[in-house]
């Protein structure tokens, strides 16, 4: 298997995980689609463009690739999803269980990372696109 095929496989695996994440509330979506976009950028301009132009997730991918930023709404959604994920784990296994403590520490780290990502204004993408 050459590099191009390996990147394509990685891209499609992450698209699949992203789809699962869109259905399951305890699994992320955007991070897998960002990995897929990166892998497609190394292997297939067609599939990379498809992700960037996706009506639901394309703007998030473009914001990240062009500005390493995310919309405020996406940040709030990410934090809410992280909190719900931990609450679900704590409710099932107990808040002081080893799994809840470890996942809580990991979730806290991700939440802190998200807090440090710059916020992009809702109209920033329009300002960065070329005028026709």
PDB file of N, CA, C and O in Angstrom, residues 2 6 9 12 14 24 27 31 36 42 51 55 59 73 82 87 89 101-103 106 109 121 131:
ATOM      1  N   UNK A   2       0.658   2.137  -0.952  1.00  0.00           N
ATOM      2  CA  UNK A   2       1.461   3.357  -0.989  1.00  0.00           C
ATOM      3  C   UNK A   2       0.863   4.414  -0.059  1.00  0.00           C
ATOM      4  O   UNK A   2      -0.207   4.230   0.519  1.00  0.00           O
ATOM      5  N   UNK A   6      -2.849   4.853   1.852  1.00  0.00           N
ATOM      6  CA  UNK A   6      -2.897   4.861   3.318  1.00  0.00           C
ATOM      7  C   UNK A   6      -3.628   6.107   3.823  1.00  0.00           C
ATOM      8  O   UNK A   6      -4.458   6.012   4.751  1.00  0.00           O
ATOM      9  N   UNK A   9      -7.336   5.650   3.134  1.00  0.00           N
ATOM     10  CA  UNK A   9      -7.911   4.746   4.129  1.00  0.00           C
ATOM     11  C   UNK A   9      -8.103   5.461   5.467  1.00  0.00           C
ATOM     12  O   UNK A   9      -9.161   5.347   6.094  1.00  0.00           O
ATOM     13  N   UNK A  12     -11.126   7.931   5.065  1.00  0.00           N
ATOM     14  CA  UNK A  12     -12.444   7.290   5.075  1.00  0.00           C
ATOM     15  C   UNK A  12     -12.759   6.635   6.418  1.00  0.00           C
ATOM     16  O   UNK A  12     -13.922   6.635   6.846  1.00  0.00           O
ATOM     17  N   UNK A  14     -11.856   7.861   9.265  1.00  0.00           N
ATOM     18  CA  UNK A  14     -12.269   8.983  10.114  1.00  0.00           C
ATOM     19  C   UNK A  14     -13.613   9.566   9.694  1.00  0.00           C
ATOM     20  O   UNK A  14     -14.367  10.038  10.555  1.00  0.00           O
ATOM     21  N   UNK A  24     -24.008   9.104  17.827  1.00  0.00           N
ATOM     22  CA  UNK A  24     -23.832   8.821  19.259  1.00  0.00           C
ATOM     23  C   UNK A  24     -23.407  10.085  20.009  1.00  0.00           C
ATOM     24  O   UNK A  24     -22.404  10.701  19.651  1.00  0.00           O
ATOM     25  N   UNK A  27     -19.604  10.444  21.474  1.00  0.00           N
ATOM     26  CA  UNK A  27     -18.437  10.352  20.591  1.00  0.00           C
ATOM     27  C   UNK A  27     -18.338  11.627  19.761  1.00  0.00           C
ATOM     28  O   UNK A  27     -19.338  12.111  19.255  1.00  0.00           O
ATOM     29  N   UNK A  31     -13.672  16.327  15.309  1.00  0.00           N
ATOM     30  CA  UNK A  31     -12.254  15.962  15.348  1.00  0.00           C
ATOM     31  C   UNK A  31     -11.943  14.879  14.312  1.00  0.00           C
ATOM     32  O   UNK A  31     -10.916  14.936  13.634  1.00  0.00           O
ATOM     33  N   UNK A  36      -9.890  13.518   8.860  1.00  0.00           N
ATOM     34  CA  UNK A  36     -10.203  13.072   7.501  1.00  0.00           C
ATOM     35  C   UNK A  36      -9.814  14.138   6.481  1.00  0.00           C
ATOM     36  O   UNK A  36      -9.231  13.820   5.437  1.00  0.00           O
ATOM     37  N   UNK A  42      -3.783  15.165   1.752  1.00  0.00           N
ATOM     38  CA  UNK A  42      -2.536  14.494   1.358  1.00  0.00           C
ATOM     39  C   UNK A  42      -2.759  13.457   0.262  1.00  0.00           C
ATOM     40  O   UNK A  42      -1.794  12.938  -0.298  1.00  0.00           O
ATOM     41  N   UNK A  51     -15.291  17.471   1.567  1.00  0.00           N
ATOM     42  CA  UNK A  51     -15.446  17.760   2.997  1.00  0.00           C
ATOM     43  C   UNK A  51     -15.532  19.256   3.249  1.00  0.00           C
ATOM     44  O   UNK A  51     -16.354  19.714   4.044  1.00  0.00           O
ATOM     45  N   UNK A  55     -22.317  20.719   3.409  1.00  0.00           N
ATOM     46  CA  UNK A  55     -23.231  21.737   3.938  1.00  0.00           C
ATOM     47  C   UNK A  55     -23.306  21.787   5.466  1.00  0.00           C
ATOM     48  O   UNK A  55     -23.549  22.851   6.041  1.00  0.00           O
ATOM     49  N   UNK A  59     -17.992  24.369   6.920  1.00  0.00           N
ATOM     50  CA  UNK A  59     -17.542  25.645   7.484  1.00  0.00           C
ATOM     51  C   UNK A  59     -16.617  25.437   8.679  1.00  0.00           C
ATOM     52  O   UNK A  59     -15.674  26.193   8.878  1.00  0.00           O
ATOM     53  N   UNK A  73     -20.332  29.152  18.651  1.00  0.00           N
ATOM     54  CA  UNK A  73     -21.395  28.143  18.795  1.00  0.00           C
ATOM     55  C   UNK A  73     -20.804  26.734  18.847  1.00  0.00           C
ATOM     56  O   UNK A  73     -21.262  25.881  19.619  1.00  0.00           O
ATOM     57  N   UNK A  82     -19.036  17.494  25.923  1.00  0.00           N
ATOM     58  CA  UNK A  82     -18.078  16.947  26.890  1.00  0.00           C
ATOM     59  C   UNK A  82     -18.735  16.754  28.260  1.00  0.00           C
ATOM     60  O   UNK A  82     -18.553  15.716  28.904  1.00  0.00           O
ATOM     61  N   UNK A  87     -21.153  13.242  32.365  1.00  0.00           N
ATOM     62  CA  UNK A  87     -22.326  12.989  33.206  1.00  0.00           C
ATOM     63  C   UNK A  87     -22.890  11.596  32.936  1.00  0.00           C
ATOM     64  O   UNK A  87     -23.286  10.891  33.871  1.00  0.00           O
ATOM     65  N   UNK A  89     -21.180   8.968  31.828  1.00  0.00           N
ATOM     66  CA  UNK A  89     -20.233   8.022  32.430  1.00  0.00           C
ATOM     67  C   UNK A  89     -20.404   7.981  33.938  1.00  0.00           C
ATOM     68  O   UNK A  89     -20.445   6.901  34.541  1.00  0.00           O
ATOM     69  N   UNK A 101     -13.298   9.137  36.827  1.00  0.00           N
ATOM     70  CA  UNK A 101     -12.198  10.031  37.201  1.00  0.00           C
ATOM     71  C   UNK A 101     -11.214  10.217  36.046  1.00  0.00           C
ATOM     72  O   UNK A 101     -10.793  11.336  35.748  1.00  0.00           O
ATOM     73  N   UNK A 102     -10.865   9.115  35.379  1.00  0.00           N
ATOM     74  CA  UNK A 102      -9.928   9.197  34.253  1.00  0.00           C
ATOM     75  C   UNK A 102     -10.567   9.962  33.097  1.00  0.00           C
ATOM     76  O   UNK A 102      -9.943  10.863  32.510  1.00  0.00           O
ATOM     77  N   UNK A 103     -11.825   9.620  32.770  1.00  0.00           N
ATOM     78  CA  UNK A 103     -12.476  10.338  31.670  1.00  0.00           C
ATOM     79  C   UNK A 103     -12.683  11.807  32.030  1.00  0.00           C
ATOM     80  O   UNK A 103     -12.564  12.678  31.169  1.00  0.00           O
ATOM     81  N   UNK A 106      -9.424  13.552  31.354  1.00  0.00           N
ATOM     82  CA  UNK A 106      -9.224  13.719  29.911  1.00  0.00           C
ATOM     83  C   UNK A 106     -10.161  14.786  29.351  1.00  0.00           C
ATOM     84  O   UNK A 106      -9.747  15.645  28.561  1.00  0.00           O
ATOM     85  N   UNK A 109      -8.977  18.211  30.216  1.00  0.00           N
ATOM     86  CA  UNK A 109      -7.872  18.608  29.346  1.00  0.00           C
ATOM     87  C   UNK A 109      -8.355  19.074  27.985  1.00  0.00           C
ATOM     88  O   UNK A 109      -7.895  20.093  27.460  1.00  0.00           O
ATOM     89  N   UNK A 121     -15.431  34.942  14.033  1.00  0.00           N
ATOM     90  CA  UNK A 121     -16.746  35.541  13.870  1.00  0.00           C
ATOM     91  C   UNK A 121     -17.532  34.763  12.823  1.00  0.00           C
ATOM     92  O   UNK A 121     -16.965  34.169  11.924  1.00  0.00           O
ATOM     93  N   UNK A 131     -13.813  37.587  -3.807  1.00  0.00           N
ATOM     94  CA  UNK A 131     -15.014  38.165  -4.380  1.00  0.00           C
ATOM     95  C   UNK A 131     -15.143  37.722  -5.835  1.00  0.00           C
ATOM     96  O   UNK A 131     -14.167  37.602  -6.555  1.00  0.00           O
TER      97      UNK A 131
END
